[in-house]
mmCIF file of C-alpha atoms in Angstrom:
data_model
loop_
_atom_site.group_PDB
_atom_site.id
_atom_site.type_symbol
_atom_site.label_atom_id
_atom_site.label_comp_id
_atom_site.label_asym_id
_atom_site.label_seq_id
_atom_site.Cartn_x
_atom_site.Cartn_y
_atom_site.Cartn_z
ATOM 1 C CA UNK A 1 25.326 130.357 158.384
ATOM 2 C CA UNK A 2 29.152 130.479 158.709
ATOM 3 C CA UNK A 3 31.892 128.356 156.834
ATOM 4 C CA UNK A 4 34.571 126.804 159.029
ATOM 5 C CA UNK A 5 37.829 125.490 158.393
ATOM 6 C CA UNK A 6 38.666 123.127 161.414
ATOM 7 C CA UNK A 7 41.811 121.175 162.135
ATOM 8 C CA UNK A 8 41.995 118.108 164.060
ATOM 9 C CA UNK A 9 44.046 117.438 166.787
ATOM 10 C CA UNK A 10 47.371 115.428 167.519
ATOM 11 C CA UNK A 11 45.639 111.799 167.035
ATOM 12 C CA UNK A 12 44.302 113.170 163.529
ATOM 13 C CA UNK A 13 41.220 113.555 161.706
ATOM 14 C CA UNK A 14 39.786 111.089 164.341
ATOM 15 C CA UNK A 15 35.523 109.822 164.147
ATOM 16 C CA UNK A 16 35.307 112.035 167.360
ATOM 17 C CA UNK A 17 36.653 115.209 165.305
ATOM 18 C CA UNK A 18 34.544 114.087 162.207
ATOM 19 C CA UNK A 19 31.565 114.215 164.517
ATOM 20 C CA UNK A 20 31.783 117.146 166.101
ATOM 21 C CA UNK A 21 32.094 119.051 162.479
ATOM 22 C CA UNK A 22 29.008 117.165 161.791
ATOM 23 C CA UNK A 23 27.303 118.670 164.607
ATOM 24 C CA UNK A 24 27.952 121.936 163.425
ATOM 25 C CA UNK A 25 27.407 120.924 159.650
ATOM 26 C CA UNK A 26 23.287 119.595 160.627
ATOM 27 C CA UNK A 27 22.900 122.947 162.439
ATOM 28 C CA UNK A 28 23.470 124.687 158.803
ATOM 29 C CA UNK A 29 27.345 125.444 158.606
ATOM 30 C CA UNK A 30 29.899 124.383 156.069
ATOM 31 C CA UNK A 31 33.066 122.762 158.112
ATOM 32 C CA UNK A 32 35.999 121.640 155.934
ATOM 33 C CA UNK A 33 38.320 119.381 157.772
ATOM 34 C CA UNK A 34 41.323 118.872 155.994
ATOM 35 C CA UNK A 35 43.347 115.847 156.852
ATOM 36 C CA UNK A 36 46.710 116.932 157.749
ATOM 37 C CA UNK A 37 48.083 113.373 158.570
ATOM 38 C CA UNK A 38 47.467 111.792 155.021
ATOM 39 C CA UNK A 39 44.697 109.384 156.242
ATOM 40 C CA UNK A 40 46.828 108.404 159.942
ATOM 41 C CA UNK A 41 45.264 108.438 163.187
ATOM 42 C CA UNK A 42 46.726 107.239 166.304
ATOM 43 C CA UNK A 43 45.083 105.601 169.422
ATOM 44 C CA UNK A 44 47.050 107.587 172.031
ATOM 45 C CA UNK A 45 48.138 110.817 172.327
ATOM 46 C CA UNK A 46 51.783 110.168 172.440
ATOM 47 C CA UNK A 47 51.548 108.616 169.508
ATOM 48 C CA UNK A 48 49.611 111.053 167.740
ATOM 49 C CA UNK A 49 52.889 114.153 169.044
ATOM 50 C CA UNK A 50 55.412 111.612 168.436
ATOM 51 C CA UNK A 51 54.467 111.586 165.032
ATOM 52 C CA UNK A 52 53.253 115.297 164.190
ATOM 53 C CA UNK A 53 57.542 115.701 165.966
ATOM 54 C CA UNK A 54 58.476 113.516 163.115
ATOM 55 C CA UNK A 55 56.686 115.586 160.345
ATOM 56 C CA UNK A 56 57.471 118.697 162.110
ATOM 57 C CA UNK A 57 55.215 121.326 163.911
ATOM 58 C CA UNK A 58 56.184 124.452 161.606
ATOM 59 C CA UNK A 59 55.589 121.544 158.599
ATOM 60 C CA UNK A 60 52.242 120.939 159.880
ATOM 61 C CA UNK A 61 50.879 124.497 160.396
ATOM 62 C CA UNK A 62 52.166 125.671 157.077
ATOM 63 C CA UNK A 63 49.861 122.315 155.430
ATOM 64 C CA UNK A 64 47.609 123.951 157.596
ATOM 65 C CA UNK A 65 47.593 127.377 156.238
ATOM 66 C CA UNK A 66 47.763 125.810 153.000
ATOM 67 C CA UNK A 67 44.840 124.258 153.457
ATOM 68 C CA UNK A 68 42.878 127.751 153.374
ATOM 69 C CA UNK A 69 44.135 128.705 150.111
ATOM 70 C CA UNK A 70 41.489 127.764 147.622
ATOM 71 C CA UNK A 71 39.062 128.749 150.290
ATOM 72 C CA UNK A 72 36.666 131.874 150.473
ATOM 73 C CA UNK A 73 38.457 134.418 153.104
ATOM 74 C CA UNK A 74 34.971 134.906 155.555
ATOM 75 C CA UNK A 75 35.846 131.955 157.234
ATOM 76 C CA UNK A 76 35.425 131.140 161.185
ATOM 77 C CA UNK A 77 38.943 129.206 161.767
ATOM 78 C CA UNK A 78 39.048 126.568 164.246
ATOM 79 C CA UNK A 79 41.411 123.934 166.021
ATOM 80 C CA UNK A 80 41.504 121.109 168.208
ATOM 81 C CA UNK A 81 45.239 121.234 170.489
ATOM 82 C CA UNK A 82 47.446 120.791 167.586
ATOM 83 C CA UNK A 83 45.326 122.348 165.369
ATOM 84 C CA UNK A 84 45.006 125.359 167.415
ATOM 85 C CA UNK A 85 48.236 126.577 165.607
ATOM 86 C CA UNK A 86 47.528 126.780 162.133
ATOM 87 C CA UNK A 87 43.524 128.077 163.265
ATOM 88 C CA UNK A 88 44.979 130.840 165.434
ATOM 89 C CA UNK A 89 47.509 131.813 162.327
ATOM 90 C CA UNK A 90 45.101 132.552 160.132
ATOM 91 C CA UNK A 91 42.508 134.095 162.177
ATOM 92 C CA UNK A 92 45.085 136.572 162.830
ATOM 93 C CA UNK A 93 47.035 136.608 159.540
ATOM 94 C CA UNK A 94 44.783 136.073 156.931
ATOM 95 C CA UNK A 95 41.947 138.435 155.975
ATOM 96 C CA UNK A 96 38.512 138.066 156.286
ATOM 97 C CA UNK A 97 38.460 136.055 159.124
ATOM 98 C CA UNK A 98 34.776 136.108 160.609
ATOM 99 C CA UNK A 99 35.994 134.406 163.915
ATOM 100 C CA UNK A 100 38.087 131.783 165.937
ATOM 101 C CA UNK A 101 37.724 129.114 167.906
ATOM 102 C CA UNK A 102 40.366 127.623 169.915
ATOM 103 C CA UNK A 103 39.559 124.277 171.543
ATOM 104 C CA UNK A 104 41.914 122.706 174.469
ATOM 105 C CA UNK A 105 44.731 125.081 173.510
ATOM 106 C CA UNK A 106 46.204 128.616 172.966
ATOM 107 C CA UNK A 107 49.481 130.072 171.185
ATOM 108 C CA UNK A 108 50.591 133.685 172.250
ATOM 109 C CA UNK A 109 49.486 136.300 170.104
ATOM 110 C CA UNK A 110 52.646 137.501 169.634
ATOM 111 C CA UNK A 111 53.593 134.096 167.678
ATOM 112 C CA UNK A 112 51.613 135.416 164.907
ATOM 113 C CA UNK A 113 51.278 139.524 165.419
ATOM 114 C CA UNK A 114 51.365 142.407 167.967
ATOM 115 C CA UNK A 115 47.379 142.323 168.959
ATOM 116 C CA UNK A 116 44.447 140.160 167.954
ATOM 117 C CA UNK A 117 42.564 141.820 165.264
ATOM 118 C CA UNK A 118 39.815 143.687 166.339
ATOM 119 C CA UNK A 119 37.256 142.171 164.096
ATOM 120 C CA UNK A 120 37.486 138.781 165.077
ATOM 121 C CA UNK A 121 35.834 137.648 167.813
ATOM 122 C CA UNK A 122 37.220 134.450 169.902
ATOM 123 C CA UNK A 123 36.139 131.493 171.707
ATOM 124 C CA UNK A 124 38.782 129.223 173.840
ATOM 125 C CA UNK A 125 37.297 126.285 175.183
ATOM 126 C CA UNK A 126 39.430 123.639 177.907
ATOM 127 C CA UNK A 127 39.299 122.048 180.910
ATOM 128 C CA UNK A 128 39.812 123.710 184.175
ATOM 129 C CA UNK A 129 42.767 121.264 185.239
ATOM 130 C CA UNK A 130 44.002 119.866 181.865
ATOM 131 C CA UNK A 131 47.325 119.462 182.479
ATOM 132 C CA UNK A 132 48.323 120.172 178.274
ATOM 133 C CA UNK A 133 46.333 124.013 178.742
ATOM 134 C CA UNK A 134 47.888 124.914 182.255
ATOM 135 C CA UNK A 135 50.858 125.756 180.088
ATOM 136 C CA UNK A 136 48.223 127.180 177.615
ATOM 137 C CA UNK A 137 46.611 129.309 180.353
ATOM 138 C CA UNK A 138 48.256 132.340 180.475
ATOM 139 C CA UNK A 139 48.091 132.709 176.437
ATOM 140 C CA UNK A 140 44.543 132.113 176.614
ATOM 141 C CA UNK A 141 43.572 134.605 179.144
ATOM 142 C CA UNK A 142 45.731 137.386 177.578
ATOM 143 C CA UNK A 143 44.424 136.861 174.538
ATOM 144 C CA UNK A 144 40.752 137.025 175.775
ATOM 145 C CA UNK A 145 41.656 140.332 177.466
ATOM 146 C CA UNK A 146 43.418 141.619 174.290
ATOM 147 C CA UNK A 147 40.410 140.412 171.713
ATOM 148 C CA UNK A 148 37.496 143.381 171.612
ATOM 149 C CA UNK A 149 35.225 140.124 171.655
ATOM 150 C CA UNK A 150 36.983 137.397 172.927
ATOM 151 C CA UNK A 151 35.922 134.523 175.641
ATOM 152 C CA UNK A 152 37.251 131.596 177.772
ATOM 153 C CA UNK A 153 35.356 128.742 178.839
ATOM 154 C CA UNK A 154 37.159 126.682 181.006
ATOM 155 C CA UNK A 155 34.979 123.395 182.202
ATOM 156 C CA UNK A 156 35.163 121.530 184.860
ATOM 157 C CA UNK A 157 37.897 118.016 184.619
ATOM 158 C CA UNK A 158 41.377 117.579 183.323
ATOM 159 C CA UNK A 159 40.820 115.645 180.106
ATOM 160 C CA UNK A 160 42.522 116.770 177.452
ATOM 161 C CA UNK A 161 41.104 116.220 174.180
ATOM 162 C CA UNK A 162 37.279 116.184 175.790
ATOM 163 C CA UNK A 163 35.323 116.775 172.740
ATOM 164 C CA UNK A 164 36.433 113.878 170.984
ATOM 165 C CA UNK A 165 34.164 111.101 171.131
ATOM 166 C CA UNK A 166 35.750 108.414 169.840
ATOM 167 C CA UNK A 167 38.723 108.886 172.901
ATOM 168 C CA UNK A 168 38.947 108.097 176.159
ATOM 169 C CA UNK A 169 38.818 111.330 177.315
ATOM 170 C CA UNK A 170 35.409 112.254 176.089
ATOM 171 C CA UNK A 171 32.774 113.854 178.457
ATOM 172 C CA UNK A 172 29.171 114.413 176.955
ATOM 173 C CA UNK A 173 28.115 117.090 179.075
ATOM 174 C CA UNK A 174 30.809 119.281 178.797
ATOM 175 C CA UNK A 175 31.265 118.746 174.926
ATOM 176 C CA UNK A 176 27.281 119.114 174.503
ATOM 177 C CA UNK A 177 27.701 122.683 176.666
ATOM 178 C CA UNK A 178 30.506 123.388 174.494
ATOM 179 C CA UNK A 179 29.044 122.629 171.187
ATOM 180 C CA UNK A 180 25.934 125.128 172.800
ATOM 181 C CA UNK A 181 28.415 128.126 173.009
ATOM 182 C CA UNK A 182 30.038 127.370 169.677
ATOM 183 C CA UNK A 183 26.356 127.217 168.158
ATOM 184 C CA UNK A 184 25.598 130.683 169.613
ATOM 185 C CA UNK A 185 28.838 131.782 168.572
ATOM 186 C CA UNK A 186 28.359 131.396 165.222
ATOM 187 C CA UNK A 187 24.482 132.679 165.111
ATOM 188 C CA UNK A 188 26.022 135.404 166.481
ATOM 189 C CA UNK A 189 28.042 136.096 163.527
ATOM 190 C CA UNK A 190 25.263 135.635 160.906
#
């Protein structure tokens, strides 16, 4: 079984992104989810940016990377949009990382190092015609062709922040197909 650290996404450490970490934690994994917001969650996503602007981006990935201090180093580091930054930083900064997984978003590798590191294997997950990934798109697909083991899943829609239940946004069938990769993903790893 694998140990995750996951961070939530622009609206915060929503139901929806408490959920899906329980999905993962009743097939056997550990997920930590650190709250990054102090407790705040927002009902839109404007909202949710307007206020990550106002404790800064950089502010927010460094409580992020924080976050993984007092944790073992064989960790799978994940990310919902927002959290995408501090997940990606670490799976390519920190070592010992067992694996990433990048949900509705994708930094270029070069923010955090010349090449993706050869031992960690990659998942991006997004919709098709999200309008927040298009600008995304081009990371993601170099990074999946620069990974010795990377993928990207790109479902059909243009929701944004699709996993997350307890939003609008939400689709069940492509979250549930998702969660099947992710799953196999991490058996994979074992």
């Amino acid at each position: 079984m694998s140990e995750l650290l996951l961070f939530h996404h622009a609206q915060g450490l929503t139901s929806g992104v408490v959920a899906f970490a329980d999905a993962l934690r009743e097939a056997g994994h550990t997920v930590h989810t650190p709250d990054l917001y102090g407790g705040q969650t927002f009902d839109t996503l404007d909202d949710g940016i307007a206020y990550a602007r106002q404790l800064g981006f950089g502010n927010l990935a460094q409580s992020g990377v924080d976050a993984a201090q007092n944790l073992p180093s064989a960790l799978v580091y994940a990310g919902f949009s927002l959290g995408v930054s501090p997940a990606q930083q670490l799976a390519q900064t920190r070592p010992g990382a067992t694996g990433a997984l990048l949900f509705h978003g994708c930094l270029p590798v070069s923010e955090f190092g010349a090449s993706w590191p050869s031992a960690v294997p990659v998942q991006v997950h997004a919709m098709e015609h999200d309008p927040f990934f298009e600008e995304d798109a081009e990371a993601a697909h170099a990074l999946v062709q620069d990974a010795p083991e990377g993928e990207l899943f790109l479902y059909p829609g243009d929701q944004h922040l699709f996993t997350d239940r307890s939003l609008p946004a939400y689709d069940e069938a492509a979250t549930s197909l998702l969660t099947q990769r992710v799953l196999a993903f991490l058996h994979n790893l074992s």
